Short mmCIF file of C-alpha atoms in Angstrom, two decimals:
data_model
loop_
_atom_site.label_atom_id
_atom_site.label_comp_id
_atom_site.label_asym_id
_atom_site.label_seq_id
_atom_site.Cartn_x
_atom_site.Cartn_y
_atom_site.Cartn_z
CA MET U 116 -0.86 -17.49 26.29
CA LYS U 117 1.19 -15.38 23.73
CA ARG U 118 2.15 -12.05 24.15
CA THR U 119 0.71 -9.68 21.27
CA LEU U 120 2.77 -6.85 19.61
CA LYS U 121 1.37 -4.73 16.81
CA ILE U 122 2.96 -3.21 14.21
CA ALA U 123 1.80 0.11 12.44
CA THR U 124 2.68 0.24 8.63
CA ARG U 125 1.58 1.83 5.62
CA LYS U 126 -0.50 0.05 3.09
CA SER U 127 2.01 -0.28 0.12
CA PRO U 128 3.47 -3.29 -1.09
CA LEU U 129 7.23 -2.31 -0.12
CA ALA U 130 5.79 -0.98 3.42
CA LEU U 131 3.94 -4.26 4.00
CA TRP U 132 7.21 -6.24 2.96
CA GLN U 133 9.12 -4.24 5.41
CA ALA U 134 6.51 -4.88 8.32
CA LYS U 135 6.22 -8.60 7.70
CA HIS U 136 10.11 -8.89 7.57
CA VAL U 137 10.30 -7.24 10.85
CA LYS U 138 7.24 -9.62 12.03
CA SER U 139 9.12 -12.59 10.89
CA LYS U 140 12.46 -11.88 12.69
CA LEU U 141 10.53 -10.83 15.85
CA GLU U 142 8.56 -13.91 15.78
CA SER U 143 11.60 -16.05 15.21
CA TYR U 144 13.62 -14.58 18.09
CA HIS U 145 10.63 -14.69 20.38
CA PRO U 146 8.58 -17.99 19.98
CA ASP U 147 6.21 -16.73 22.72
CA LEU U 148 5.28 -13.58 20.67
CA LYS U 149 2.48 -12.99 18.52
CA VAL U 150 3.04 -10.08 15.87
CA GLU U 151 -0.05 -8.36 14.05
CA LEU U 152 0.17 -5.77 11.39
CA VAL U 153 -1.83 -2.82 11.58
CA GLU U 154 -2.21 -1.32 8.35
CA MET U 155 -2.72 2.65 7.87
CA THR U 156 -2.79 5.15 5.30
CA THR U 157 -0.62 8.42 5.50
CA LYS U 158 -1.07 11.73 4.04
CA GLY U 159 1.89 11.15 1.71
CA ASP U 160 -0.10 8.05 0.32
CA GLN U 161 -3.19 9.96 -0.32
CA ILE U 162 -1.68 13.20 -2.13
CA LEU U 163 -0.08 11.80 -5.14
CA ASN U 164 -0.83 14.64 -7.46
CA SER U 165 1.88 16.91 -6.05
CA PRO U 166 5.91 16.77 -5.47
CA LEU U 167 6.59 15.64 -2.13
CA SER U 168 8.72 19.05 -1.74
CA LYS U 169 5.45 21.01 -1.89
CA ILE U 170 3.25 19.04 0.31
CA GLY U 171 5.41 18.82 3.43
CA GLY U 172 8.29 16.15 2.94
CA LYS U 173 9.45 13.10 4.87
CA GLY U 174 6.80 13.73 7.87
CA LEU U 175 3.92 12.77 5.23
CA PHE U 176 4.61 9.17 5.62
CA ILE U 177 5.02 8.54 9.22
CA LYS U 178 2.78 10.87 11.28
CA GLU U 179 -0.38 8.88 11.09
CA LEU U 180 1.56 5.78 12.15
CA GLU U 181 3.01 7.88 15.12
CA THR U 182 -0.52 8.90 16.19
CA GLY U 183 -1.53 5.30 16.15
CA ILE U 184 0.99 4.27 18.33
CA LEU U 185 0.26 7.14 20.91
CA GLN U 186 -3.62 5.97 20.46
CA GLY U 187 -2.67 2.53 21.37
CA LYS U 188 -3.59 0.98 18.27
CA ALA U 189 -0.11 -0.36 17.66
CA ASP U 190 3.16 -0.76 19.53
CA ILE U 191 5.74 0.07 17.05
CA ALA U 192 6.00 1.37 13.57
CA VAL U 193 8.41 0.19 10.65
CA HIS U 194 9.61 2.73 8.27
CA SER U 195 12.34 3.06 5.51
CA MET U 196 15.05 5.07 7.37
CA LYS U 197 15.30 7.62 4.28
CA ASP U 198 11.56 8.61 5.02
CA VAL U 199 11.95 9.27 8.67
CA PRO U 200 12.76 12.98 9.62
CA TYR U 201 15.86 13.94 11.27
CA GLU U 202 14.15 15.30 14.37
CA LEU U 203 11.49 12.85 15.80
CA PRO U 204 8.78 13.89 18.27
CA ILE U 205 9.63 14.13 22.05
CA ASP U 206 7.48 10.91 22.48
CA PHE U 207 9.43 8.63 20.01
CA GLU U 208 12.70 7.39 19.20
CA ILE U 209 14.33 4.72 16.78
CA GLY U 210 14.53 1.34 18.53
CA ALA U 211 16.29 -0.56 16.08
CA ILE U 212 17.85 -0.34 12.75
CA LEU U 213 18.12 -3.45 10.76
CA GLU U 214 20.90 -4.70 8.27
CA ARG U 215 21.03 -2.41 5.06
CA GLU U 216 19.90 -3.70 1.64
CA ASN U 217 21.59 -2.08 -1.61
CA PRO U 218 21.47 1.73 -0.92
CA PHE U 219 21.80 2.94 -4.42
CA ASP U 220 19.60 4.26 -6.98
CA ALA U 221 18.57 2.24 -10.01
CA PHE U 222 17.82 3.17 -13.77
CA VAL U 223 14.95 1.41 -14.86
CA SER U 224 13.92 1.38 -18.45
CA ASN U 225 12.32 -0.96 -21.24
CA ASN U 226 14.33 0.34 -24.00
CA PHE U 227 17.68 1.83 -22.64
CA ASN U 228 20.25 0.20 -20.38
CA THR U 229 21.93 3.09 -18.93
CA ILE U 230 20.94 6.70 -18.67
CA ASP U 231 24.05 7.69 -21.02
CA ASP U 232 21.94 5.63 -23.49
CA LEU U 233 18.92 7.92 -23.38
CA PRO U 234 18.30 10.01 -26.43
CA TYR U 235 18.36 13.97 -26.26
CA GLY U 236 15.33 15.03 -24.55
CA ALA U 237 14.00 11.80 -23.12
CA ARG U 238 11.61 11.53 -20.38
CA LEU U 239 13.04 10.68 -16.85
CA GLY U 240 10.67 10.01 -14.07
CA THR U 241 11.59 10.88 -10.46
CA CYS U 242 10.09 12.84 -7.52
CA SER U 243 13.26 13.18 -5.78
CA MET U 244 15.13 16.82 -5.62
CA ARG U 245 18.10 14.90 -4.83
CA ARG U 246 18.12 12.75 -7.82
CA MET U 247 17.06 15.80 -10.19
CA VAL U 248 19.95 17.78 -9.21
CA GLN U 249 22.66 15.06 -9.63
CA LEU U 250 21.09 13.58 -12.98
CA ASN U 251 20.43 17.12 -14.40
CA SER U 252 24.33 17.91 -13.79
CA LYS U 253 25.21 14.75 -15.93
CA ARG U 254 22.34 14.85 -18.51
CA PRO U 255 20.93 18.56 -18.43
CA ASP U 256 19.05 17.64 -21.90
CA LEU U 257 16.77 15.24 -20.11
CA ILE U 258 13.10 16.18 -19.35
CA ILE U 259 12.80 15.33 -15.92
CA ILE U 260 9.01 14.51 -14.98
CA ASP U 261 7.61 14.23 -11.43
CA LEU U 262 6.87 10.51 -10.58
CA ARG U 263 4.80 9.67 -7.49
CA GLY U 264 3.09 6.50 -6.37
CA ASN U 265 4.40 3.24 -4.89
CA VAL U 266 6.71 1.14 -6.56
CA ASN U 267 4.42 -1.04 -8.58
CA THR U 268 2.38 2.25 -9.58
CA ARG U 269 5.82 3.72 -10.66
CA LEU U 270 6.76 0.79 -12.67
CA ARG U 271 2.91 0.69 -14.41
CA LYS U 272 3.51 4.29 -15.56
CA LEU U 273 6.86 3.49 -17.33
CA ASP U 274 5.36 0.61 -18.57
CA ASN U 275 2.39 2.61 -20.09
CA GLY U 276 4.96 4.78 -21.73
CA GLU U 277 4.45 7.94 -19.81
CA TYR U 278 8.27 7.93 -19.29
CA ASP U 279 11.35 6.94 -21.25
CA ALA U 280 12.95 5.87 -17.79
CA ILE U 281 12.36 6.07 -14.27
CA ILE U 282 14.80 6.44 -11.00
CA LEU U 283 13.75 3.89 -8.20
CA ALA U 284 15.67 2.65 -5.05
CA CYS U 285 17.56 -0.70 -5.68
CA ALA U 286 16.44 -1.74 -2.16
CA GLY U 287 12.73 -1.28 -2.94
CA LEU U 288 13.02 -3.29 -6.29
CA ILE U 289 15.15 -6.13 -4.73
CA ARG U 290 12.64 -6.63 -1.79
CA LEU U 291 9.70 -6.75 -4.18
CA GLY U 292 11.04 -9.13 -6.34
CA PHE U 293 11.66 -6.66 -9.10
CA GLU U 294 15.54 -6.77 -9.33
CA ASP U 295 15.34 -7.64 -12.88
CA ARG U 296 13.90 -4.39 -13.86
CA ILE U 297 17.34 -2.74 -12.43
CA LYS U 298 19.11 -1.93 -15.92
CA GLN U 299 21.60 0.06 -14.08
CA GLN U 300 22.94 0.64 -10.66
CA MET U 301 23.53 4.31 -10.21
CA SER U 302 27.29 4.80 -9.02
CA GLU U 303 27.85 6.95 -5.70
CA THR U 304 29.80 9.41 -8.00
CA THR U 305 26.75 9.63 -10.63
CA CYS U 306 23.99 9.69 -7.96
CA LEU U 307 24.74 9.66 -4.32
CA PRO U 308 22.08 7.92 -2.26
CA ALA U 309 19.52 9.43 0.17
CA VAL U 310 20.38 9.45 3.82
CA GLY U 311 19.63 6.03 5.31
CA GLN U 312 18.41 4.69 1.79
CA GLY U 313 18.03 1.10 2.03
CA ALA U 314 17.58 0.76 5.92
CA VAL U 315 14.74 -0.19 7.84
CA GLY U 316 14.12 1.17 11.19
CA ILE U 317 11.68 0.52 14.02
CA GLU U 318 10.11 3.36 15.76
CA ILE U 319 9.08 3.21 19.17
CA ARG U 320 7.45 5.06 22.24
CA ALA U 321 10.62 6.86 23.81
CA ASN U 322 12.34 4.90 26.75
CA ASP U 323 10.15 1.79 26.12
CA LYS U 324 12.43 -0.74 27.63
CA LYS U 325 10.68 -3.65 27.15
CA ILE U 326 10.07 -2.94 23.49
CA LYS U 327 13.61 -2.20 23.32
CA GLU U 328 14.47 -5.81 24.76
CA LEU U 329 12.35 -7.25 22.05
CA LEU U 330 14.05 -5.49 19.14
CA ALA U 331 17.81 -5.78 20.25
CA PRO U 332 18.22 -9.11 18.42
CA LEU U 333 17.49 -7.13 15.12
CA ILE U 334 19.98 -4.61 15.41
CA ASP U 335 22.58 -4.20 12.79
CA ILE U 336 25.46 -2.34 14.40
CA GLU U 337 27.42 -1.37 11.40
CA THR U 338 24.19 -0.28 9.58
CA THR U 339 23.21 1.80 12.58
CA ILE U 340 26.44 3.73 12.67
CA ARG U 341 26.12 4.60 9.28
CA VAL U 342 22.81 5.72 9.27
CA GLU U 343 23.33 7.73 12.53
CA ALA U 344 26.46 9.46 11.00
CA GLU U 345 24.32 10.35 7.63
CA ARG U 346 21.46 11.53 9.84
CA ALA U 347 23.69 13.51 11.84
CA MET U 348 24.91 15.52 8.93
CA ASN U 349 21.02 15.65 7.78
CA ALA U 350 20.24 17.34 11.35
CA ARG U 351 22.92 19.84 10.90
CA LEU U 352 21.74 20.73 7.48
CA GLU U 353 18.16 20.59 8.56
CA GLY U 354 17.26 18.69 5.40
CA GLY U 355 13.70 17.07 4.36
CA CYS U 356 12.28 16.43 1.09
CA SER U 357 12.04 20.03 0.01
CA VAL U 358 15.85 20.35 -0.45
CA ALA U 359 18.45 18.17 -2.25
CA ILE U 360 20.43 16.59 0.29
CA ALA U 361 22.47 13.49 -0.18
CA GLY U 362 24.57 11.20 2.29
CA TYR U 363 26.29 8.03 2.05
CA SER U 364 28.83 6.06 4.35
CA THR U 365 30.99 2.99 4.63
CA ILE U 366 32.80 1.17 7.14
CA ASN U 367 36.44 -0.11 6.70
CA ASN U 368 38.28 -1.38 9.55
CA ASN U 369 36.61 0.81 12.13
CA GLU U 370 37.00 3.81 9.98
CA ILE U 371 33.86 5.45 8.74
CA ILE U 372 33.91 7.49 5.39
CA ILE U 373 30.86 9.65 4.84
CA THR U 374 30.31 11.77 1.90
CA GLY U 375 27.83 14.38 1.82
CA LEU U 376 26.23 16.59 -1.10
CA VAL U 377 23.99 19.71 -1.19
CA GLY U 378 22.31 20.86 -4.57
CA SER U 379 20.02 23.55 -5.83
CA VAL U 380 17.26 22.68 -8.46
CA ASN U 381 17.32 25.98 -9.56
CA THR U 382 20.74 26.94 -10.28
CA GLY U 383 22.17 23.42 -10.66
CA GLU U 384 25.05 24.34 -8.14
CA ILE U 385 26.51 21.05 -6.31
CA LEU U 386 28.32 20.93 -3.23
CA LYS U 387 30.25 17.71 -2.41
CA ARG U 388 32.56 16.84 0.58
CA LYS U 389 33.96 13.46 2.03
CA ILE U 390 34.97 12.84 5.57
CA SER U 391 36.62 9.88 7.49
CA GLY U 392 37.47 8.90 11.14
CA PRO U 393 37.01 6.47 13.88
CA THR U 394 33.46 4.76 13.85
CA GLY U 395 33.09 5.64 17.66
CA LYS U 396 32.97 9.43 16.53
CA ALA U 397 30.72 8.72 13.44
CA GLU U 398 27.84 11.16 14.75
CA LYS U 399 30.33 13.71 15.22
CA LEU U 400 31.97 13.32 12.03
CA GLY U 401 28.46 13.27 10.26
CA THR U 402 27.94 16.87 12.00
CA ASP U 403 31.58 18.12 11.18
CA LEU U 404 31.03 17.21 7.66
CA ALA U 405 27.75 19.35 7.54
CA GLU U 406 29.84 22.05 8.97
CA GLU U 407 32.24 21.80 6.28
CA LEU U 408 29.38 22.04 3.73
CA ILE U 409 27.93 25.05 5.69
CA SER U 410 31.50 26.78 5.33
CA LEU U 411 31.00 26.29 1.46
CA GLY U 412 27.78 28.15 1.40
CA ALA U 413 25.38 25.02 1.74
CA MET U 414 22.58 26.88 3.71
CA ASP U 415 22.88 29.72 0.94
CA ILE U 416 21.78 26.92 -1.49
CA LEU U 417 19.28 25.15 0.85
CA ASN U 418 17.32 28.34 1.90
CA ASN U 419 16.98 29.44 -1.81
#
């Protein structure tokens, strides 16, 4: 008789894609395992008329899934790592991080090919303070309008003429088969990605050795090192959806290069720094990068 493992997931098309991706991998590695999806609705999915920064930030998309695990309704939860708070409840840990998809932001429009092509005063849709700060520094003339909902909903709003362009994550568009909607991949210098963007993580009960053994084949070591470094920076800065923080890392010949950014939506001030060192010290380097940003005044920006 096959053992059953249940995955808690949100109901959005992207969340379901991610959960089914994990299900497929687990079943391919463990033929004796039956994996089921347990679909749940989170607070972040229910409240769509307010910016994330005003209703609680990143934890909005995972709390109900965690509750489901504690209640025995599910064994694991699958998340976009950019939605996972830097500090997890004591009962949980990240059991695996999978190979990263394209981590950059996408410029999506039906009438314009790049952000530079947008006319003066064009309507640009995004709900991310991180994106707002960076894009406003490049194009202060644009009217940035809040944009909520899943990927399909956001694309539909664009197609209905509510925006001249919108900014989405490349990873989500690629995973859902909308890669052709990407008019421009935003460069690292134009719009530094969110911490963990493009990576899928699996949350488990803390110290659950049996589940860890099942998940071990899914772990992508390079992605894990990169995401842990970015999250270490974010943890030191105490960052969530209510502040503009970006973090992105690459690995080259056992050296990790991490770039961090802190910005103010109110003043437009941006602090951006880069640090590098051996991958074996990735998390410490992430913390060191945060300390450098703090020495430049990051906390004054984040607390205002």
